[in-house]
Short mmCIF file of C-alpha atoms and ligand atoms in Angstrom, two decimals:
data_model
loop_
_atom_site.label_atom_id
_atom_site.label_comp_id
_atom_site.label_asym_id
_atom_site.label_seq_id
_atom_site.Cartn_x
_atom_site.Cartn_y
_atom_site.Cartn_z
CA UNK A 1 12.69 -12.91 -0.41
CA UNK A 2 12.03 -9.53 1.03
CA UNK A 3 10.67 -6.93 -1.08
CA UNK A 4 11.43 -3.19 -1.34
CA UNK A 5 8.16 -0.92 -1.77
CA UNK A 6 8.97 2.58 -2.89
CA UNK A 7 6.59 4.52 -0.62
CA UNK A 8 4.98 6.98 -3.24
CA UNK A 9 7.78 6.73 -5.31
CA UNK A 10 11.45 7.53 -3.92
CA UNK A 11 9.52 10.40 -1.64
CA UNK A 12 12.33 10.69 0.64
CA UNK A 13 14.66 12.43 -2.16
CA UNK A 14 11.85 13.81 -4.48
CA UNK A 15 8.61 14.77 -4.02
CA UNK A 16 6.01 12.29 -3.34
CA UNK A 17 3.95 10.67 -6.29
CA UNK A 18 5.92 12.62 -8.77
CA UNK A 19 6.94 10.51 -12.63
CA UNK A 20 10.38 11.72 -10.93
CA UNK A 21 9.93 10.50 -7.63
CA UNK A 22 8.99 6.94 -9.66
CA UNK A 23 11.96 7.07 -12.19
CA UNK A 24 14.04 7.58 -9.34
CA UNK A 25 12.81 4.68 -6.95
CA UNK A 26 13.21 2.57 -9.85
CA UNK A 27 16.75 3.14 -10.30
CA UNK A 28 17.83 2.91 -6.78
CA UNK A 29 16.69 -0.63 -7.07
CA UNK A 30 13.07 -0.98 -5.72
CA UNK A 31 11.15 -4.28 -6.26
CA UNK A 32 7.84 -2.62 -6.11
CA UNK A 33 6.73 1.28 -6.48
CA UNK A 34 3.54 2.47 -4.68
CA UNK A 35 0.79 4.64 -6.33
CA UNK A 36 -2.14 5.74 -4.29
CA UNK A 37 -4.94 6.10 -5.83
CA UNK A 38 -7.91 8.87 -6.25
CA UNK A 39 -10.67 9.82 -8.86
CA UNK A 40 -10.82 12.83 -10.80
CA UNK A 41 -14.03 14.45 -11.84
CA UNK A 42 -13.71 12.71 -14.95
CA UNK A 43 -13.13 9.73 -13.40
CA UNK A 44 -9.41 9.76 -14.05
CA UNK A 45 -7.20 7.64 -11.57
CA UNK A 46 -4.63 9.90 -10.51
CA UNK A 47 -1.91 9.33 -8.01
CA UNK A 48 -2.49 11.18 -5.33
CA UNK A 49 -2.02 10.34 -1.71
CA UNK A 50 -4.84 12.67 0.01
CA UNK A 51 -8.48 13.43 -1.54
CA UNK A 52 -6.95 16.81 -0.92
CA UNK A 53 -4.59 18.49 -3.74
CA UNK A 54 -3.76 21.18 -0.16
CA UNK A 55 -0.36 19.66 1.04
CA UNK A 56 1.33 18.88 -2.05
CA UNK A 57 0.48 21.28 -4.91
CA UNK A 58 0.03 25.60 -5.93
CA UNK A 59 -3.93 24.66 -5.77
CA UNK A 60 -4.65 27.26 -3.63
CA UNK A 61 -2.73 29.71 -6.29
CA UNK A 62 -4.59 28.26 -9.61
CA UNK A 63 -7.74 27.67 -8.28
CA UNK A 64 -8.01 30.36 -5.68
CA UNK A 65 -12.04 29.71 -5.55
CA UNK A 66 -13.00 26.04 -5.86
CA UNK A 67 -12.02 25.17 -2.35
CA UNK A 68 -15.12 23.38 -0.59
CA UNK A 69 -16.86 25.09 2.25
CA UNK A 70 -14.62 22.83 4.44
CA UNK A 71 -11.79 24.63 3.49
CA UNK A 72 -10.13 21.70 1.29
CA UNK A 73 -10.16 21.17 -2.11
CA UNK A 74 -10.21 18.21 -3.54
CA UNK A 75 -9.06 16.35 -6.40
CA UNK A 76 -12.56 15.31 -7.26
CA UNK A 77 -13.64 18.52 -7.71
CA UNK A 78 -11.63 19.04 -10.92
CA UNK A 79 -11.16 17.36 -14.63
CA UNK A 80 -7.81 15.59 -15.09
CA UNK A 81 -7.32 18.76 -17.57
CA UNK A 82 -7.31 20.98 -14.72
CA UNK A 83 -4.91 18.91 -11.98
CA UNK A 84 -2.49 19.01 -14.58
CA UNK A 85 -2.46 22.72 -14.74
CA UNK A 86 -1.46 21.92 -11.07
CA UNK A 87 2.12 22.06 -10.34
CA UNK A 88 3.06 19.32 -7.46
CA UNK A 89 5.95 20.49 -4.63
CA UNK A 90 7.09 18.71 -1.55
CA UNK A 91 4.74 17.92 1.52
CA UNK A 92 4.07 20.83 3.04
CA UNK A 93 2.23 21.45 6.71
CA UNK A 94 -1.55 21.12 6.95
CA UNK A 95 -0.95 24.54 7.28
CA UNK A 96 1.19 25.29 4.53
CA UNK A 97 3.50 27.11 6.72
CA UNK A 98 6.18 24.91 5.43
CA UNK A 99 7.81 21.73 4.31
CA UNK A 100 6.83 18.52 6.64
CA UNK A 101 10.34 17.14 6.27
CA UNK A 102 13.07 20.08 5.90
CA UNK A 103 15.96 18.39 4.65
CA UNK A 104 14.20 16.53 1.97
CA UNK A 105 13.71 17.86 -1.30
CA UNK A 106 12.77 22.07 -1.66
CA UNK A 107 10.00 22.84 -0.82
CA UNK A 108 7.41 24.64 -3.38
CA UNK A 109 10.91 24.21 -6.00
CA UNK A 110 11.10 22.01 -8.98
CA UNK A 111 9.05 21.27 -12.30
CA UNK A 112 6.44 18.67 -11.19
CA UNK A 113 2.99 17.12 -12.36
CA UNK A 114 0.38 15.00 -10.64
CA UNK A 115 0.36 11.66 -12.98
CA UNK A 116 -2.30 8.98 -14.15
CA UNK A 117 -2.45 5.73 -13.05
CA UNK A 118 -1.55 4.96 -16.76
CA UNK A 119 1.05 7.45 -17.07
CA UNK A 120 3.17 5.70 -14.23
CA UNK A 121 2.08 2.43 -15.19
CA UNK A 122 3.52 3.39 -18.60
CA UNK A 123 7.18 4.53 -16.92
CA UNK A 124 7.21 1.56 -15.07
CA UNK A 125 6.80 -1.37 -17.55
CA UNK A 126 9.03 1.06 -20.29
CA UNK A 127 11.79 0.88 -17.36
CA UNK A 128 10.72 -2.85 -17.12
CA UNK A 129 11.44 -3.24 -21.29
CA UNK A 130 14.80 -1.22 -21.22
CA UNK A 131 16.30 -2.44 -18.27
CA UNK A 132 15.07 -5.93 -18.24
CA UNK A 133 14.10 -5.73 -14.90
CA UNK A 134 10.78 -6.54 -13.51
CA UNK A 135 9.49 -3.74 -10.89
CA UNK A 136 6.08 -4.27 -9.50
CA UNK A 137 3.67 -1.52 -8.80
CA UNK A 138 1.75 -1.41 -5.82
CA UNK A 139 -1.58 0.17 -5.75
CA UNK A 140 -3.61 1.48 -3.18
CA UNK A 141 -7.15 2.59 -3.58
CA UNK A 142 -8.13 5.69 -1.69
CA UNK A 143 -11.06 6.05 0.40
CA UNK A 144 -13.37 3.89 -1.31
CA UNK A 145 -16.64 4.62 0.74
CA UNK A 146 -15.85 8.51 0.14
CA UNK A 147 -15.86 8.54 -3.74
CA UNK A 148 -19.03 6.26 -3.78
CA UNK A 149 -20.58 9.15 -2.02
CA UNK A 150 -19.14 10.89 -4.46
CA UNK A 151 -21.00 9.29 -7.43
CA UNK A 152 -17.66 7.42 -8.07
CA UNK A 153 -16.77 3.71 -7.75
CA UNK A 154 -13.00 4.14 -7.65
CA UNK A 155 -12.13 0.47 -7.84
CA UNK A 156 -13.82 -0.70 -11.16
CA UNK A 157 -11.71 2.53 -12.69
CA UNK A 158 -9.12 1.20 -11.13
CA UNK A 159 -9.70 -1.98 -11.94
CA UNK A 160 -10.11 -0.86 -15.69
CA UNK A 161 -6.81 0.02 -15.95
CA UNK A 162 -5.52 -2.88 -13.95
CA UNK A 163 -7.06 -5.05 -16.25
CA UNK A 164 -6.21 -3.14 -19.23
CA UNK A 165 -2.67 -3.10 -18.67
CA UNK A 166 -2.30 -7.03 -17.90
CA UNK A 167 -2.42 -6.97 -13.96
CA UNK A 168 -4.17 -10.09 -13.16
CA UNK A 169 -2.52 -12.32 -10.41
CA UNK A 170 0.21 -12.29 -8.32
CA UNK A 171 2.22 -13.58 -11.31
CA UNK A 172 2.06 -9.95 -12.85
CA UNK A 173 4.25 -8.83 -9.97
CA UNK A 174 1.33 -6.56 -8.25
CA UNK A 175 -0.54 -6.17 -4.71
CA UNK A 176 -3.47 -4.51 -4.36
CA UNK A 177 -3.98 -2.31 -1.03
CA UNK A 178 -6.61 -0.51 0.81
CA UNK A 179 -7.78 0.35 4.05
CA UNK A 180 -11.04 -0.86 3.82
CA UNK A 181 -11.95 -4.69 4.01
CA UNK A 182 -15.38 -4.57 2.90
CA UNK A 183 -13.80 -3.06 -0.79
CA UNK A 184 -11.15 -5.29 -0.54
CA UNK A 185 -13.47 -8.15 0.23
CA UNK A 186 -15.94 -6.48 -3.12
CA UNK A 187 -12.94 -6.55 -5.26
CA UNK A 188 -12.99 -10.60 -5.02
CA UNK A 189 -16.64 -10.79 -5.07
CA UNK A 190 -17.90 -8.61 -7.42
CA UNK A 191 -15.11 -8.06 -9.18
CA UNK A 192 -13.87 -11.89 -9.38
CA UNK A 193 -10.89 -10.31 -9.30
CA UNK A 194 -7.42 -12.86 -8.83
CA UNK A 195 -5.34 -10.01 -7.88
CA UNK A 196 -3.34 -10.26 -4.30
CA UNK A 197 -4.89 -8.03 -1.97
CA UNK A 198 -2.94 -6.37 1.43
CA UNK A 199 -5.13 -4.83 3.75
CA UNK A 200 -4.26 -2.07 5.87
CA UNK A 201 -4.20 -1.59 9.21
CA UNK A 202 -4.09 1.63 10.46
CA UNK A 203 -5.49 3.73 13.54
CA UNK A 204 -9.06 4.01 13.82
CA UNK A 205 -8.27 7.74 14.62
CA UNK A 206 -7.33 8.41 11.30
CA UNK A 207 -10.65 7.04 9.70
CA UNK A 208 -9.57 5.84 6.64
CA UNK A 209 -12.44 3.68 6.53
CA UNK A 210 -15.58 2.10 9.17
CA UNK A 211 -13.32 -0.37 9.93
CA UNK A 212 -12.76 -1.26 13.76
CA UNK A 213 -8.88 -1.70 13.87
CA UNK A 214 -8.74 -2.34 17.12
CA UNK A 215 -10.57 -5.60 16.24
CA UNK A 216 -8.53 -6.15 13.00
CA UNK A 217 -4.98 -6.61 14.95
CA UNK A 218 -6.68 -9.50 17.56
CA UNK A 219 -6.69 -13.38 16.58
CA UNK A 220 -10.10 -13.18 14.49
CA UNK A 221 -9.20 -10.13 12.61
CA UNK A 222 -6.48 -11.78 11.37
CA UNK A 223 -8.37 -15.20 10.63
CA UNK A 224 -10.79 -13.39 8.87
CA UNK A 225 -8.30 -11.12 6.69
CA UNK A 226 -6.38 -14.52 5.00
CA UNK A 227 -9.74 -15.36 3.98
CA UNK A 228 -9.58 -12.84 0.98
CA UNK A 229 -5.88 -11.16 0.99
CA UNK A 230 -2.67 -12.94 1.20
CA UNK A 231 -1.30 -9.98 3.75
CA UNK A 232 -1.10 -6.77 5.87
CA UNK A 233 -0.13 -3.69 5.75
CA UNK A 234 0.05 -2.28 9.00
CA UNK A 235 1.56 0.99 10.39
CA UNK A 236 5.03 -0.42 11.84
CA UNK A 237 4.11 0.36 15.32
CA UNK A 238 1.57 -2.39 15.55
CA UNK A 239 4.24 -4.69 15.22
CA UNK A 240 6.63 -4.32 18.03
CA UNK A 241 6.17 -2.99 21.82
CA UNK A 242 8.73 -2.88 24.69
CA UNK A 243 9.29 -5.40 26.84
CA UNK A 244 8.51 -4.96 30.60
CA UNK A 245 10.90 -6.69 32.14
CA UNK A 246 13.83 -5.34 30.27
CA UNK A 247 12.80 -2.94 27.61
CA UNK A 248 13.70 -4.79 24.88
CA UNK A 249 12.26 -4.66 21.37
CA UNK A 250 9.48 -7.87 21.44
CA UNK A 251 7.01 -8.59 18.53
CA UNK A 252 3.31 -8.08 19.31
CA UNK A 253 0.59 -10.36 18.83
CA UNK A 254 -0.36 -8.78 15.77
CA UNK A 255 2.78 -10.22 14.25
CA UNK A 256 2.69 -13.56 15.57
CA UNK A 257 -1.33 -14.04 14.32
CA UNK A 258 -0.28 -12.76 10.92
CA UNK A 259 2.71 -16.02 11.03
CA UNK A 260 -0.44 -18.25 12.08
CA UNK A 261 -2.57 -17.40 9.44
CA UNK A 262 0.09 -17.34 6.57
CA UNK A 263 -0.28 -13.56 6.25
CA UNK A 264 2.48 -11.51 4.65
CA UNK A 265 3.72 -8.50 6.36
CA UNK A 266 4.60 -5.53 4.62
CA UNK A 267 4.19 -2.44 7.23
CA UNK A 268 4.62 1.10 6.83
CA UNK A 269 6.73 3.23 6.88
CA UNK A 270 10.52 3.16 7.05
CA UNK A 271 12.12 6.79 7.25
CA UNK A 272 15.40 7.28 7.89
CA UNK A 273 14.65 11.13 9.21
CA UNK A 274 12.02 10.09 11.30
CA UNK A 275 11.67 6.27 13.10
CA UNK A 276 10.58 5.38 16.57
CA UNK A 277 13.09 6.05 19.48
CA UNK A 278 12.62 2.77 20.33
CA UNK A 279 15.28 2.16 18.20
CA UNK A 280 18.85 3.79 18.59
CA UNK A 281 19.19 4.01 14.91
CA UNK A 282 17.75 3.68 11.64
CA UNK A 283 19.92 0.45 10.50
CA UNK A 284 19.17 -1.09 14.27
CA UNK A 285 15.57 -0.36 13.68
CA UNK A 286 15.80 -2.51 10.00
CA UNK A 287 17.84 -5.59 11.41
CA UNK A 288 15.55 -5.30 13.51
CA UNK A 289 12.45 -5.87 11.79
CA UNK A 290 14.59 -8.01 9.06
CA UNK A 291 15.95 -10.68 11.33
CA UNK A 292 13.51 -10.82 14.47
CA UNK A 293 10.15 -10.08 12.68
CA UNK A 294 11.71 -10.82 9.49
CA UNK A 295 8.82 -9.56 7.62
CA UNK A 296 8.40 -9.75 3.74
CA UNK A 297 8.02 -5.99 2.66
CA UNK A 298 8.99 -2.54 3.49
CA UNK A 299 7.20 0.39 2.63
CA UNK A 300 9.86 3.00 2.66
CA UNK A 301 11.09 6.31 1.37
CA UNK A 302 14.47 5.52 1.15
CA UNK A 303 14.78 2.47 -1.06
CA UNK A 304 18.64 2.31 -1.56
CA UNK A 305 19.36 2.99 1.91
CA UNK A 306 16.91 0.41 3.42
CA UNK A 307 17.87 -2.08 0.90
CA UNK A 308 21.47 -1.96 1.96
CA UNK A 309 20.64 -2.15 5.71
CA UNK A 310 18.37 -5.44 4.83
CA UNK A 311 20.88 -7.01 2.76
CA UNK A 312 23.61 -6.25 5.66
CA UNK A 313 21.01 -7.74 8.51
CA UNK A 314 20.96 -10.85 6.49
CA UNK A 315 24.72 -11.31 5.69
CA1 CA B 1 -0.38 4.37 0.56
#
């Protein structure tokens, strides 16, 4: 079975992260819906994609003074009370000078609040008891090596309310996700946690964590990642190149070490308003990765459209 990941929450139609954005994903028939994870001051989980509140909320309005020196401020820096004075709004640029993604939802319009871990959690499983359905949720936890700096160890909070809301195993229809192996590997260790881990693979450009990715993606990066999760998450364009000869679409190595090692493959992230030219459209680019890669997951913002266009590749 391939699964459907609502990339935070259906954030091609609403914005990103939002109870909205969630309630949304979940009716257009996602399998699992994706909350990234930060700390509050109080030690909170929120969802929250960046350490920043910058891109995606009036921050600068409210709290015209607490930015750091850096020019950022940061979710750490204030009590759950206080982020949910906060009102969230579409991605803007780093800049602000406007919206990231034009046609997508208004930018700075719209009613919207930054939301627990527990308060999406809560949406989730009440869909889950109304519905009958059983939608996953999909965790990632932020910049691990950051908030212990901090004063913060992000994953036993998040762990806390894991644990508190009956998310065990695999069998409780989650996947845990970071960046960073060595809190991924922790969450096993110290933890002794049962709970299917995915680590990420990113760019080591974008220094999510002191992880060499350019190691992570050869044969022993892989061998060594099924030894304590059951898959990867890697951007999308670690999976495929062009082929020399003829410029076709070919799978890299990446892909065929993560079939070696048993490794699911869940990589991010499928847009419909923005994928790689590579590909001469969006549903080319999904039978694509459905029938020649034919991974397990897609993180994507566009759940019913991406759903339809796997369901089609496999007819
Ligand atoms: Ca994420």
């Amino acid at each position: 079975m391939t699964i459907l990941i609502a990339h935070r929450g259906a954030s091609g139609y609403a914005p990103e992260h939002t109870l909205c954005s969630v309630a949304l994903a979940y009716g257009l028939g996602a399998d699992f819906i994706e909350q990234d994870i930060v700390l509050s001051r109080d030690n909170h989980p929120i969802v929250l994609h960046d350490i920043y509140l910058d891109q995606v909320t009036n921050v600068a309005e409210v709290y015209e003074d607490r930015k750091r020196s850096d020019g950022h401020w940061y979710a750490r820096d204030f009590l759950l009370a206080e982020l949910k004075q906060l009102r969230v709004h579409e991605r803007g640029l780093e800049d602000n000078s406007g919206p990231i993604y034009p046609k997508r939802f208004p930018y700075k319009k719209g009613k919207f609040e930054i939301p627990t871990l527990q308060e999406e959690i809560d949406l989730i499983k009440g869909l889950n008891q109304s519905t009958g359905k059983n939608v996953g949720i999909y965790p990632e936890i932020k910049r691990p090596a950051w908030h212990r700096q901090e004063g913060a160890d992000i994953t036993q909070f998040v762990l806390q309310v894991l644990i508190k809301n009956n998310y065990r195993t695999e069998a409780d229809n989650i996947y845990l996700q970071c960046f960073d192996s060595l809190e991924l590997k922790r969450v096993k260790a110290k933890f002794n946690s049962a709970l299917p881990l995915i680590q990420l693979i990113g760019k080591n450009s974008w220094r999510e964590s002191a992880d060499d990715y350019d190691k992570m993606v050869l044969e022993a990066g892989c061998k060594e990642i099924a030894n304590y999760a059951v898959g990867i998450g890697p951007s999308l364009d670690l999976l495929y190149a062009t082929s020399s000869i003829n410029n076709s679409v070919i799978p890299t190595s990446l892909a065929n070490y993560a079939r070696k090692y048993d490794l699911k493959m869940h990589p991010f992230t499928f847009r419909k308003d923005s994928f790689p030219l590579v590909f001469e459209s969006y549903a080319e680019m999904i039978a694509w990765f459905t029938t020649e890669l034919k991974i397990d997951g897609f993180f994507t913002d566009f759940i019913d459209i991406t759903k339809k266009l796997v369901e089609v590749s496999k007819c």
